[in-house]
């Protein structure tokens, strides 16, 4: 992965991928000092309201201070008590009940049905819930960090960026036309000092049906609020799709080189968090991402240190823990030209040895053709997910066991077959790095030295695909296979 900016330091504890995406959610759109939507030009935003207008949380909040001065009430029926006069239609049931309860059966008291404006409507409840969720997100961020000086990627919402915010949440108008609004204060003012403050935030409940209804409202303020709230609910429920992946990862914190990697990176992170959830003490903590470092998490459990990486080349903190390179051309040539089946080094029958030899011939020549004829010669293999269980880390790492995972967020059969081969290559050719060693006695350079390879006690493999419907069976041997809506089993914990 490539960092969004040179000074990006996401040293932030998060409880789930959904929480991380909520921070991205607050960064959608652009901060603006304009006062109307028509003056805001969002060049890159795929979040649109039902009329195709591009929107985001930043611009929605920027415009809120001006928009919220005139909220639309909703005319609703109400029953009021009048003495000596009648306004509207008399509700005789309520009239009799009131006279009975007060003991004044002969008085000129009437309960009348009237029409009154009220802010307690679905559209205003949608607005209140969206603003409440935004406030919860940046408040949670504050609780995760001791100081926000290193979190420039979250700049629009940083406490240090919003210095004009007071304890009461008052919104201070910008002194200059070009000055950006104080986003935190805008949210707090809207919730605490506007007409919306009359609504009981704790009792505000909005159904999905009401959100869908307000998405078609004629007033942009409510229509946009409903669209953003609907998106937030999808994130909370883990129902993000490729469009959301492009929108969030394409221009925010983690910025892969192309659209395909944008999407794959999100789902790789999804499975990394799912794997970490199988541990009791795993901390979801994003480390500073340097060019040669893709550490996502580190924790202690059962007297071992765990390290989990994304798109990793095997080197961490300047030390080579593992290598995933394919055999050299010379080794492939020697293997392909060997006629001695006994070199396989097993006790199988001659027929079985012959089959193994032929399979080796096929794969060896496949690699040779790809390199020498088709010009495909990857310098290094980098698995999507690598989880290490170590006795020691640092200058002389001691590795106990390794989990390697391949992620193909697809249901396409050809793509899934390609992923199968990649995973088996990682498992077969993963080698102990020059600076590391295994905690147990080990023969040969490869991590999986036992036969068959995928049953090696030092190695576990996982294959994570688009959906369980793409699978027609259960796990294969020592490889766990999971679809997007399934949970992985425990790894490296026995």
CSV table of C-alpha atoms in Angstrom, one decimal:
chain,number,residue,atom,x,y,z
A,1,UNK,CA,0.0,0.0,0.0
A,2,UNK,CA,1.1,3.6,-0.6
A,3,UNK,CA,0.5,6.3,2.1
A,4,UNK,CA,-1.8,9.1,1.2
A,5,UNK,CA,0.7,11.7,2.2
A,6,UNK,CA,4.4,11.9,3.3
A,7,UNK,CA,3.3,12.9,6.8
A,8,UNK,CA,0.6,10.3,7.1
A,9,UNK,CA,1.0,8.6,10.5
A,10,UNK,CA,-2.1,6.5,11.2
A,11,UNK,CA,-1.0,5.4,14.7
A,12,UNK,CA,-4.6,4.9,15.7
A,13,UNK,CA,-6.3,2.2,17.6
A,14,UNK,CA,-9.5,1.1,15.9
A,15,UNK,CA,-11.9,-1.7,16.9
A,16,UNK,CA,-13.0,-2.8,13.4
A,17,UNK,CA,-12.8,-2.0,9.8
A,18,UNK,CA,-16.2,-0.5,10.0
A,19,UNK,CA,-14.8,2.1,12.5
A,20,UNK,CA,-11.9,2.9,10.2
A,21,UNK,CA,-14.4,3.4,7.3
A,22,UNK,CA,-16.4,5.8,9.5
A,23,UNK,CA,-13.3,8.1,9.8
A,24,UNK,CA,-13.1,7.9,6.0
A,25,UNK,CA,-16.8,8.7,5.9
A,26,UNK,CA,-16.2,12.0,7.6
A,27,UNK,CA,-13.5,12.9,5.0
A,28,UNK,CA,-15.8,12.5,2.0
A,29,UNK,CA,-16.4,15.6,-0.1
A,30,UNK,CA,-14.6,18.9,0.3
A,31,UNK,CA,-14.5,21.7,2.9
A,32,UNK,CA,-16.1,24.8,1.4
A,33,UNK,CA,-16.6,28.4,2.5
A,34,UNK,CA,-19.5,28.8,0.1
A,35,UNK,CA,-23.1,29.4,1.3
A,36,UNK,CA,-25.1,27.4,-1.2
A,37,UNK,CA,-24.8,24.0,-2.9
A,38,UNK,CA,-24.8,25.5,-6.4
A,39,UNK,CA,-21.5,27.2,-5.6
A,40,UNK,CA,-19.8,24.1,-4.4
A,41,UNK,CA,-17.9,22.1,-7.1
A,42,UNK,CA,-17.0,18.6,-6.1
A,43,UNK,CA,-14.7,17.3,-8.8
A,44,UNK,CA,-14.2,13.8,-7.3
A,45,UNK,CA,-17.2,12.3,-5.5
A,46,UNK,CA,-19.2,9.3,-6.4
A,47,UNK,CA,-21.6,9.9,-3.5
A,48,UNK,CA,-24.7,11.5,-5.0
A,49,UNK,CA,-28.2,12.3,-3.9
A,50,UNK,CA,-31.2,10.9,-5.8
A,51,UNK,CA,-31.0,13.8,-8.3
A,52,UNK,CA,-27.4,13.0,-9.2
A,53,UNK,CA,-25.9,15.9,-7.2
A,54,UNK,CA,-22.4,14.9,-5.8
A,55,UNK,CA,-22.2,15.4,-2.0
A,56,UNK,CA,-19.9,14.5,0.9
A,57,UNK,CA,-19.9,15.0,4.7
A,58,UNK,CA,-17.3,17.8,4.5
A,59,UNK,CA,-19.3,20.0,2.1
A,60,UNK,CA,-22.6,19.1,3.8
A,61,UNK,CA,-21.3,20.3,7.1
A,62,UNK,CA,-19.7,23.4,5.6
A,63,UNK,CA,-23.1,24.4,4.2
A,64,UNK,CA,-25.1,23.5,7.3
A,65,UNK,CA,-24.5,26.7,9.3
A,66,UNK,CA,-26.3,28.7,6.7
A,67,UNK,CA,-29.0,26.2,5.8
A,68,UNK,CA,-30.1,25.3,9.4
A,69,UNK,CA,-31.3,28.8,10.1
A,70,UNK,CA,-34.6,28.0,8.4
A,71,UNK,CA,-35.7,24.5,9.1
A,72,UNK,CA,-39.0,23.2,7.6
A,73,UNK,CA,-41.6,22.3,10.3
A,74,UNK,CA,-44.2,19.7,9.5
A,75,UNK,CA,-47.9,20.4,10.1
A,76,UNK,CA,-49.2,17.7,12.4
A,77,UNK,CA,-52.6,17.1,14.1
A,78,UNK,CA,-52.7,17.8,17.9
A,79,UNK,CA,-55.3,17.9,20.6
A,80,UNK,CA,-55.4,21.0,22.9
A,81,UNK,CA,-57.6,22.1,25.7
A,82,UNK,CA,-59.6,25.3,25.4
A,83,UNK,CA,-61.7,27.0,28.0
A,84,UNK,CA,-64.8,29.0,27.0
A,85,UNK,CA,-64.0,28.7,23.2
A,86,UNK,CA,-63.7,26.2,20.5
A,87,UNK,CA,-60.9,26.1,18.0
A,88,UNK,CA,-61.1,23.4,15.4
A,89,UNK,CA,-63.0,20.2,15.6
A,90,UNK,CA,-64.1,19.1,19.1
A,91,UNK,CA,-62.7,15.7,20.2
A,92,UNK,CA,-65.6,14.7,22.5
A,93,UNK,CA,-63.9,11.6,23.9
A,94,UNK,CA,-60.9,13.7,25.1
A,95,UNK,CA,-63.3,16.4,26.2
A,96,UNK,CA,-65.4,14.1,28.4
A,97,UNK,CA,-62.2,12.4,29.7
A,98,UNK,CA,-60.6,15.7,30.7
A,99,UNK,CA,-63.8,17.0,32.4
A,100,UNK,CA,-64.1,13.7,34.3
A,101,UNK,CA,-60.4,13.7,35.4
A,102,UNK,CA,-60.7,17.3,36.6
A,103,UNK,CA,-64.1,16.9,38.2
A,104,UNK,CA,-65.5,19.8,36.3
A,105,UNK,CA,-68.3,18.2,34.3
A,106,UNK,CA,-70.3,21.3,33.7
A,107,UNK,CA,-67.5,23.6,32.7
A,108,UNK,CA,-67.0,25.1,29.2
A,109,UNK,CA,-63.8,23.1,28.6
A,110,UNK,CA,-63.3,21.5,25.2
A,111,UNK,CA,-60.6,19.3,23.7
A,112,UNK,CA,-60.1,20.4,20.1
A,113,UNK,CA,-58.2,19.0,17.2
A,114,UNK,CA,-55.8,21.6,15.8
A,115,UNK,CA,-53.0,21.6,13.2
A,116,UNK,CA,-49.7,22.7,14.6
A,117,UNK,CA,-46.2,23.0,13.1
A,118,UNK,CA,-43.7,20.6,14.6
A,119,UNK,CA,-40.1,19.8,14.0
A,120,UNK,CA,-40.6,16.2,15.2
A,121,UNK,CA,-40.9,14.9,11.7
A,122,UNK,CA,-39.0,12.1,9.8
A,123,UNK,CA,-37.0,14.6,7.8
A,124,UNK,CA,-35.7,16.4,10.9
A,125,UNK,CA,-35.2,13.2,12.8
A,126,UNK,CA,-33.0,12.0,9.9
A,127,UNK,CA,-31.0,15.2,10.1
A,128,UNK,CA,-30.6,14.9,13.9
A,129,UNK,CA,-29.4,11.3,13.6
A,130,UNK,CA,-26.9,12.1,10.9
A,131,UNK,CA,-25.4,15.0,12.9
A,132,UNK,CA,-25.4,12.8,16.1
A,133,UNK,CA,-23.5,10.1,14.3
A,134,UNK,CA,-20.9,12.6,12.9
A,135,UNK,CA,-20.4,13.9,16.5
A,136,UNK,CA,-20.0,10.4,17.8
A,137,UNK,CA,-17.3,9.6,15.2
A,138,UNK,CA,-15.1,12.6,15.9
A,139,UNK,CA,-15.6,12.2,19.6
A,140,UNK,CA,-14.5,8.6,19.4
A,141,UNK,CA,-11.5,9.7,17.4
A,142,UNK,CA,-10.6,12.1,20.3
A,143,UNK,CA,-10.8,9.3,22.7
A,144,UNK,CA,-8.5,7.1,20.6
A,145,UNK,CA,-5.6,9.6,20.6
A,146,UNK,CA,-3.8,11.6,23.2
A,147,UNK,CA,-2.8,14.3,20.7
A,148,UNK,CA,-3.9,14.9,17.2
A,149,UNK,CA,-0.7,16.6,16.0
A,150,UNK,CA,0.3,13.5,14.0
A,151,UNK,CA,-3.0,12.9,12.2
A,152,UNK,CA,-2.8,15.4,9.4
A,153,UNK,CA,-5.0,13.0,7.2
A,154,UNK,CA,-7.9,13.8,9.6
A,155,UNK,CA,-7.2,17.5,9.4
A,156,UNK,CA,-10.7,18.9,8.7
A,157,UNK,CA,-11.9,17.4,12.0
A,158,UNK,CA,-8.9,17.8,14.3
A,159,UNK,CA,-9.4,19.6,17.5
A,160,UNK,CA,-6.3,21.7,16.8
A,161,UNK,CA,-7.8,22.7,13.4
A,162,UNK,CA,-11.1,23.8,15.0
A,163,UNK,CA,-9.7,26.2,17.6
A,164,UNK,CA,-12.8,28.5,17.6
A,165,UNK,CA,-15.0,25.8,19.1
A,166,UNK,CA,-16.2,26.6,22.6
A,167,UNK,CA,-17.3,24.4,25.3
A,168,UNK,CA,-21.0,25.1,24.5
A,169,UNK,CA,-20.4,24.4,20.8
A,170,UNK,CA,-21.0,27.9,19.6
A,171,UNK,CA,-20.4,28.5,15.9
A,172,UNK,CA,-18.1,31.5,15.2
A,173,UNK,CA,-18.6,32.9,11.8
A,174,UNK,CA,-15.4,33.1,9.7
A,175,UNK,CA,-13.7,36.5,9.9
A,176,UNK,CA,-12.7,36.4,6.2
A,177,UNK,CA,-14.7,35.1,3.2
A,178,UNK,CA,-12.0,32.7,2.4
A,179,UNK,CA,-11.8,31.2,5.9
A,180,UNK,CA,-13.1,27.6,6.2
A,181,UNK,CA,-15.8,26.9,8.7
A,182,UNK,CA,-15.3,25.3,12.1
A,183,UNK,CA,-16.8,21.9,11.3
A,184,UNK,CA,-17.0,20.6,14.9
A,185,UNK,CA,-18.7,23.8,16.1
A,186,UNK,CA,-21.2,23.7,13.2
A,187,UNK,CA,-22.3,20.2,14.3
A,188,UNK,CA,-22.5,21.0,18.0
A,189,UNK,CA,-24.3,24.3,17.3
A,190,UNK,CA,-26.9,22.5,15.1
A,191,UNK,CA,-27.5,19.9,17.8
A,192,UNK,CA,-27.5,22.1,20.9
A,193,UNK,CA,-28.4,25.7,19.9
A,194,UNK,CA,-30.6,25.5,16.9
A,195,UNK,CA,-34.3,24.6,16.6
A,196,UNK,CA,-33.2,20.9,16.5
A,197,UNK,CA,-32.2,21.1,20.1
A,198,UNK,CA,-35.9,20.8,21.0
A,199,UNK,CA,-35.9,17.2,19.8
A,200,UNK,CA,-34.8,14.6,22.4
A,201,UNK,CA,-31.8,13.1,20.7
A,202,UNK,CA,-31.9,10.0,22.9
A,203,UNK,CA,-35.4,9.2,21.8
A,204,UNK,CA,-34.9,10.0,18.1
A,205,UNK,CA,-35.4,6.8,16.1
A,206,UNK,CA,-35.5,6.7,12.3
A,207,UNK,CA,-36.4,3.6,10.4
A,208,UNK,CA,-34.8,2.6,7.1
A,209,UNK,CA,-38.1,3.2,5.5
A,210,UNK,CA,-38.2,6.8,6.7
A,211,UNK,CA,-34.6,7.3,5.5
A,212,UNK,CA,-35.6,6.1,2.0
A,213,UNK,CA,-38.6,8.4,2.0
A,214,UNK,CA,-36.5,11.5,2.9
A,215,UNK,CA,-33.9,10.6,0.2
A,216,UNK,CA,-36.6,11.9,-2.3
A,217,UNK,CA,-37.4,15.0,-0.3
A,218,UNK,CA,-37.6,18.2,-2.4
A,219,UNK,CA,-35.4,20.1,0.1
A,220,UNK,CA,-31.6,19.5,-0.6
A,221,UNK,CA,-30.7,19.7,3.1
A,222,UNK,CA,-32.9,16.8,4.1
A,223,UNK,CA,-32.3,14.9,0.9
A,224,UNK,CA,-28.5,15.0,1.3
A,225,UNK,CA,-28.8,14.1,5.0
A,226,UNK,CA,-30.8,11.0,4.2
A,227,UNK,CA,-28.3,9.9,1.5
A,228,UNK,CA,-25.4,10.3,3.9
A,229,UNK,CA,-27.2,8.6,6.7
A,230,UNK,CA,-28.1,5.7,4.4
A,231,UNK,CA,-24.4,5.4,3.5
A,232,UNK,CA,-23.3,5.5,7.1
A,233,UNK,CA,-25.7,2.7,8.0
A,234,UNK,CA,-24.3,0.5,5.2
A,235,UNK,CA,-20.8,1.0,6.6
A,236,UNK,CA,-21.9,0.2,10.1
A,237,UNK,CA,-23.5,-3.0,8.8
A,238,UNK,CA,-20.4,-4.0,6.8
A,239,UNK,CA,-22.3,-3.6,3.5
A,240,UNK,CA,-19.7,-1.6,1.6
A,241,UNK,CA,-19.3,-2.3,-2.1
A,242,UNK,CA,-16.8,-1.5,-4.9
A,243,UNK,CA,-18.1,2.1,-5.3
A,244,UNK,CA,-17.5,2.8,-1.6
A,245,UNK,CA,-14.1,1.3,-1.9
A,246,UNK,CA,-13.2,3.6,-4.8
A,247,UNK,CA,-14.6,6.6,-3.1
A,248,UNK,CA,-12.9,6.1,0.3
A,249,UNK,CA,-9.6,4.5,-0.7
A,250,UNK,CA,-9.1,6.3,-3.9
A,251,UNK,CA,-8.5,9.7,-2.4
A,252,UNK,CA,-8.1,9.2,1.3
A,253,UNK,CA,-5.6,7.6,3.7
A,254,UNK,CA,-4.6,4.4,1.9
A,255,UNK,CA,-4.1,5.1,-1.8
A,256,UNK,CA,-3.3,2.0,-4.0
A,257,UNK,CA,-1.9,2.6,-7.5
A,258,UNK,CA,-5.1,1.7,-9.5
A,259,UNK,CA,-8.8,1.0,-9.2
A,260,UNK,CA,-8.4,-2.7,-9.0
A,261,UNK,CA,-6.0,-2.4,-6.1
A,262,UNK,CA,-8.2,0.1,-4.4
A,263,UNK,CA,-10.9,-2.5,-4.2
A,264,UNK,CA,-8.7,-5.4,-3.3
A,265,UNK,CA,-6.9,-3.5,-0.6
A,266,UNK,CA,-10.2,-2.7,1.2
A,267,UNK,CA,-11.2,-6.4,1.3
A,268,UNK,CA,-7.7,-7.5,2.3
A,269,UNK,CA,-8.0,-5.2,5.2
A,270,UNK,CA,-11.5,-6.6,5.9
A,271,UNK,CA,-10.1,-10.1,6.3
A,272,UNK,CA,-7.1,-8.9,8.3
A,273,UNK,CA,-9.5,-7.4,10.8
A,274,UNK,CA,-11.6,-10.6,10.8
A,275,UNK,CA,-8.5,-12.7,11.5
A,276,UNK,CA,-7.5,-10.4,14.4
A,277,UNK,CA,-11.0,-10.8,15.8
A,278,UNK,CA,-10.3,-14.5,16.4
A,279,UNK,CA,-7.6,-13.4,19.0
A,280,UNK,CA,-8.4,-12.2,22.5
A,281,UNK,CA,-5.7,-9.6,22.8
A,282,UNK,CA,-5.2,-8.4,19.3
A,283,UNK,CA,-5.1,-4.6,19.1
A,284,UNK,CA,-6.4,-3.1,15.9
A,285,UNK,CA,-3.7,-0.5,15.6
A,286,UNK,CA,-2.6,1.0,12.3
A,287,UNK,CA,1.1,1.6,12.3
A,288,UNK,CA,3.0,4.2,10.3
A,289,UNK,CA,3.2,2.9,6.7
A,290,UNK,CA,6.6,3.4,5.2
A,291,UNK,CA,7.6,2.2,1.7
A,292,UNK,CA,9.2,-1.0,3.0
A,293,UNK,CA,6.8,-1.7,5.9
A,294,UNK,CA,3.3,-3.0,5.8
A,295,UNK,CA,2.7,-4.0,9.4
A,296,UNK,CA,-1.0,-3.7,10.3
A,297,UNK,CA,-1.0,-5.1,13.8
A,298,UNK,CA,1.2,-6.4,16.6
A,299,UNK,CA,0.2,-7.9,19.9
A,300,UNK,CA,1.3,-10.5,22.6
A,301,UNK,CA,-0.8,-13.6,23.4
A,302,UNK,CA,0.1,-17.0,24.9
A,303,UNK,CA,3.7,-16.0,25.4
A,304,UNK,CA,4.1,-15.3,21.7
A,305,UNK,CA,4.4,-12.1,19.7
A,306,UNK,CA,2.1,-11.8,16.7
A,307,UNK,CA,2.7,-9.6,13.6
A,308,UNK,CA,0.2,-9.3,10.8
A,309,UNK,CA,1.1,-7.8,7.4
A,310,UNK,CA,-0.7,-6.8,4.2
A,311,UNK,CA,1.0,-7.2,0.8
A,312,UNK,CA,4.3,-8.0,2.5
A,313,UNK,CA,7.6,-8.8,0.9
A,314,UNK,CA,8.9,-10.6,4.0
A,315,UNK,CA,11.2,-7.8,5.4
A,316,UNK,CA,10.3,-6.0,8.6
A,317,UNK,CA,12.4,-3.4,10.5
A,318,UNK,CA,15.3,-4.1,8.2
A,319,UNK,CA,15.4,-7.8,8.8
A,320,UNK,CA,14.4,-10.6,6.4
A,321,UNK,CA,11.9,-12.8,8.2
A,322,UNK,CA,10.6,-14.7,5.1
A,323,UNK,CA,11.0,-14.8,1.4
A,324,UNK,CA,8.3,-15.7,-1.1
A,325,UNK,CA,10.4,-15.7,-4.3
A,326,UNK,CA,9.8,-18.5,-6.9
A,327,UNK,CA,12.8,-20.7,-7.6
A,328,UNK,CA,15.5,-19.3,-9.9
A,329,UNK,CA,15.5,-20.0,-13.6
A,330,UNK,CA,18.5,-22.3,-13.0
A,331,UNK,CA,16.6,-24.3,-10.5
A,332,UNK,CA,13.6,-24.5,-12.7
A,333,UNK,CA,15.6,-25.7,-15.6
A,334,UNK,CA,17.3,-28.4,-13.6
A,335,UNK,CA,13.9,-29.6,-12.3
A,336,UNK,CA,12.3,-29.6,-15.7
A,337,UNK,CA,15.2,-31.6,-17.3
A,338,UNK,CA,15.5,-34.2,-14.5
A,339,UNK,CA,14.6,-37.7,-15.6
A,340,UNK,CA,15.2,-39.3,-12.2
A,341,UNK,CA,11.9,-39.6,-10.4
A,342,UNK,CA,13.8,-40.8,-7.3
A,343,UNK,CA,15.0,-37.2,-6.9
A,344,UNK,CA,11.6,-36.3,-5.6
A,345,UNK,CA,12.7,-37.8,-2.3
A,346,UNK,CA,9.7,-39.9,-1.2
A,347,UNK,CA,8.7,-43.5,-0.8
A,348,UNK,CA,5.9,-43.5,-3.3
A,349,UNK,CA,5.4,-46.2,-5.9
A,350,UNK,CA,7.1,-45.7,-9.3
A,351,UNK,CA,3.7,-44.7,-10.9
A,352,UNK,CA,3.1,-42.1,-8.2
A,353,UNK,CA,6.7,-40.8,-8.6
A,354,UNK,CA,6.1,-40.6,-12.3
A,355,UNK,CA,2.9,-38.5,-11.8
A,356,UNK,CA,4.7,-36.2,-9.4
A,357,UNK,CA,7.6,-35.8,-11.8
A,358,UNK,CA,5.2,-34.9,-14.6
A,359,UNK,CA,3.4,-32.4,-12.5
A,360,UNK,CA,6.7,-30.8,-11.6
A,361,UNK,CA,7.7,-30.7,-15.2
A,362,UNK,CA,4.4,-28.9,-16.1
A,363,UNK,CA,4.8,-26.3,-13.4
A,364,UNK,CA,8.5,-25.7,-14.0
A,365,UNK,CA,8.0,-25.2,-17.7
A,366,UNK,CA,5.0,-23.0,-17.1
A,367,UNK,CA,7.2,-20.7,-15.1
A,368,UNK,CA,10.0,-20.9,-17.6
A,369,UNK,CA,7.7,-20.0,-20.5
A,370,UNK,CA,6.2,-17.1,-18.6
A,371,UNK,CA,9.6,-15.7,-17.9
A,372,UNK,CA,11.6,-16.5,-21.1
A,373,UNK,CA,8.8,-16.2,-23.7
A,374,UNK,CA,6.1,-14.0,-22.3
A,375,UNK,CA,8.4,-11.7,-20.3
A,376,UNK,CA,6.7,-12.1,-17.0
A,377,UNK,CA,9.3,-12.1,-14.3
A,378,UNK,CA,8.1,-10.8,-10.9
A,379,UNK,CA,11.0,-9.8,-8.8
A,380,UNK,CA,9.2,-10.7,-5.5
A,381,UNK,CA,6.0,-12.3,-4.4
A,382,UNK,CA,4.0,-10.4,-1.8
A,383,UNK,CA,1.1,-12.3,-0.2
A,384,UNK,CA,-2.1,-10.4,0.6
A,385,UNK,CA,-2.0,-11.5,4.3
A,386,UNK,CA,0.9,-12.9,6.4
A,387,UNK,CA,0.5,-13.6,10.1
A,388,UNK,CA,3.6,-14.5,12.1
A,389,UNK,CA,3.7,-16.1,15.5
A,390,UNK,CA,7.2,-15.4,16.9
A,391,UNK,CA,9.2,-16.3,20.0
A,392,UNK,CA,11.4,-13.3,19.4
A,393,UNK,CA,11.4,-10.3,17.0
A,394,UNK,CA,14.0,-7.8,16.3
A,395,UNK,CA,17.5,-8.3,15.0
A,396,UNK,CA,17.4,-12.1,15.4
A,397,UNK,CA,13.7,-13.1,14.9
A,398,UNK,CA,12.6,-16.6,15.9
A,399,UNK,CA,9.5,-17.8,14.1
A,400,UNK,CA,7.1,-20.4,15.5
A,401,UNK,CA,4.6,-20.6,12.7
A,402,UNK,CA,3.2,-18.7,9.8
A,403,UNK,CA,-0.3,-18.1,8.3
A,404,UNK,CA,-0.5,-17.0,4.6
A,405,UNK,CA,-3.8,-15.7,3.1
A,406,UNK,CA,-4.8,-14.9,-0.4
A,407,UNK,CA,-7.8,-12.6,-1.0
A,408,UNK,CA,-9.8,-12.7,-4.3
A,409,UNK,CA,-13.0,-10.7,-3.7
A,410,UNK,CA,-14.6,-12.2,-6.8
A,411,UNK,CA,-17.0,-15.0,-7.7
A,412,UNK,CA,-15.4,-15.3,-11.2
A,413,UNK,CA,-14.2,-18.9,-11.7
A,414,UNK,CA,-11.1,-17.9,-13.6
A,415,UNK,CA,-10.0,-15.3,-11.0
A,416,UNK,CA,-10.6,-17.8,-8.2
A,417,UNK,CA,-8.5,-20.5,-10.0
A,418,UNK,CA,-5.6,-18.0,-10.4
A,419,UNK,CA,-5.8,-17.2,-6.7
A,420,UNK,CA,-5.6,-20.9,-5.9
A,421,UNK,CA,-2.3,-21.2,-7.8
A,422,UNK,CA,-0.9,-18.1,-6.1
A,423,UNK,CA,-1.8,-19.4,-2.6
A,424,UNK,CA,-0.2,-22.8,-3.3
A,425,UNK,CA,2.9,-21.1,-4.7
A,426,UNK,CA,3.2,-19.0,-1.5
A,427,UNK,CA,2.8,-22.2,0.6
A,428,UNK,CA,5.3,-24.2,-1.4
A,429,UNK,CA,8.1,-21.6,-1.8
A,430,UNK,CA,7.9,-19.6,1.4
A,431,UNK,CA,11.4,-19.6,2.7
A,432,UNK,CA,12.9,-18.7,6.1
A,433,UNK,CA,14.6,-15.4,5.7
A,434,UNK,CA,18.3,-14.9,6.0
A,435,UNK,CA,17.9,-13.0,9.3
A,436,UNK,CA,15.4,-15.4,10.9
A,437,UNK,CA,15.1,-19.0,12.1
A,438,UNK,CA,12.4,-21.4,13.1
A,439,UNK,CA,11.9,-22.2,16.8
A,440,UNK,CA,12.0,-26.0,16.1
A,441,UNK,CA,14.5,-28.1,14.3
A,442,UNK,CA,14.0,-27.7,10.6
A,443,UNK,CA,15.6,-29.3,7.5
A,444,UNK,CA,16.0,-27.3,4.3
A,445,UNK,CA,15.4,-23.7,3.4
A,446,UNK,CA,11.6,-23.8,2.9
A,447,UNK,CA,9.1,-23.2,5.6
A,448,UNK,CA,7.0,-26.1,4.6
A,449,UNK,CA,9.4,-29.0,4.4
A,450,UNK,CA,7.1,-31.9,5.4
A,451,UNK,CA,5.3,-33.9,2.8
A,452,UNK,CA,2.6,-33.2,1.8
A,453,UNK,CA,3.5,-29.5,2.0
A,454,UNK,CA,0.1,-28.1,3.0
A,455,UNK,CA,0.1,-30.3,6.1
A,456,UNK,CA,3.3,-28.8,7.5
A,457,UNK,CA,2.9,-27.9,11.2
A,458,UNK,CA,4.7,-24.6,10.7
A,459,UNK,CA,2.4,-23.3,8.0
A,460,UNK,CA,-1.3,-22.6,7.7
A,461,UNK,CA,-3.0,-21.3,4.5
A,462,UNK,CA,-6.3,-19.4,4.0
A,463,UNK,CA,-8.2,-18.4,0.8
A,464,UNK,CA,-10.8,-15.6,1.1
A,465,UNK,CA,-13.2,-15.2,-1.9
A,466,UNK,CA,-16.1,-13.0,-2.9
A,467,UNK,CA,-19.0,-14.9,-1.4
A,468,UNK,CA,-19.8,-18.3,0.1
A,469,UNK,CA,-21.9,-19.1,-3.0
A,470,UNK,CA,-18.7,-19.2,-5.0
A,471,UNK,CA,-17.7,-22.3,-3.0
A,472,UNK,CA,-19.0,-25.8,-3.7
A,473,UNK,CA,-17.3,-27.5,-0.8
A,474,UNK,CA,-15.7,-27.1,2.6
A,475,UNK,CA,-12.1,-26.4,3.6
A,476,UNK,CA,-9.4,-28.3,1.7
A,477,UNK,CA,-6.9,-30.2,3.8
A,478,UNK,CA,-5.0,-27.5,5.8
A,479,UNK,CA,-6.4,-24.6,3.8
A,480,UNK,CA,-9.4,-22.8,5.2
A,481,UNK,CA,-11.6,-21.3,2.5
A,482,UNK,CA,-14.1,-18.6,3.4
A,483,UNK,CA,-16.6,-16.4,1.5
A,484,UNK,CA,-17.2,-12.7,2.3
A,485,UNK,CA,-20.2,-13.3,4.6
A,486,UNK,CA,-18.4,-16.0,6.7
A,487,UNK,CA,-15.9,-15.7,9.6
A,488,UNK,CA,-12.5,-17.3,9.6
A,489,UNK,CA,-11.5,-20.0,12.1
A,490,UNK,CA,-8.7,-19.5,14.6
A,491,UNK,CA,-5.2,-19.6,13.2
A,492,UNK,CA,-1.8,-20.1,14.8
A,493,UNK,CA,-3.3,-20.5,18.2
A,494,UNK,CA,-2.8,-24.2,19.0
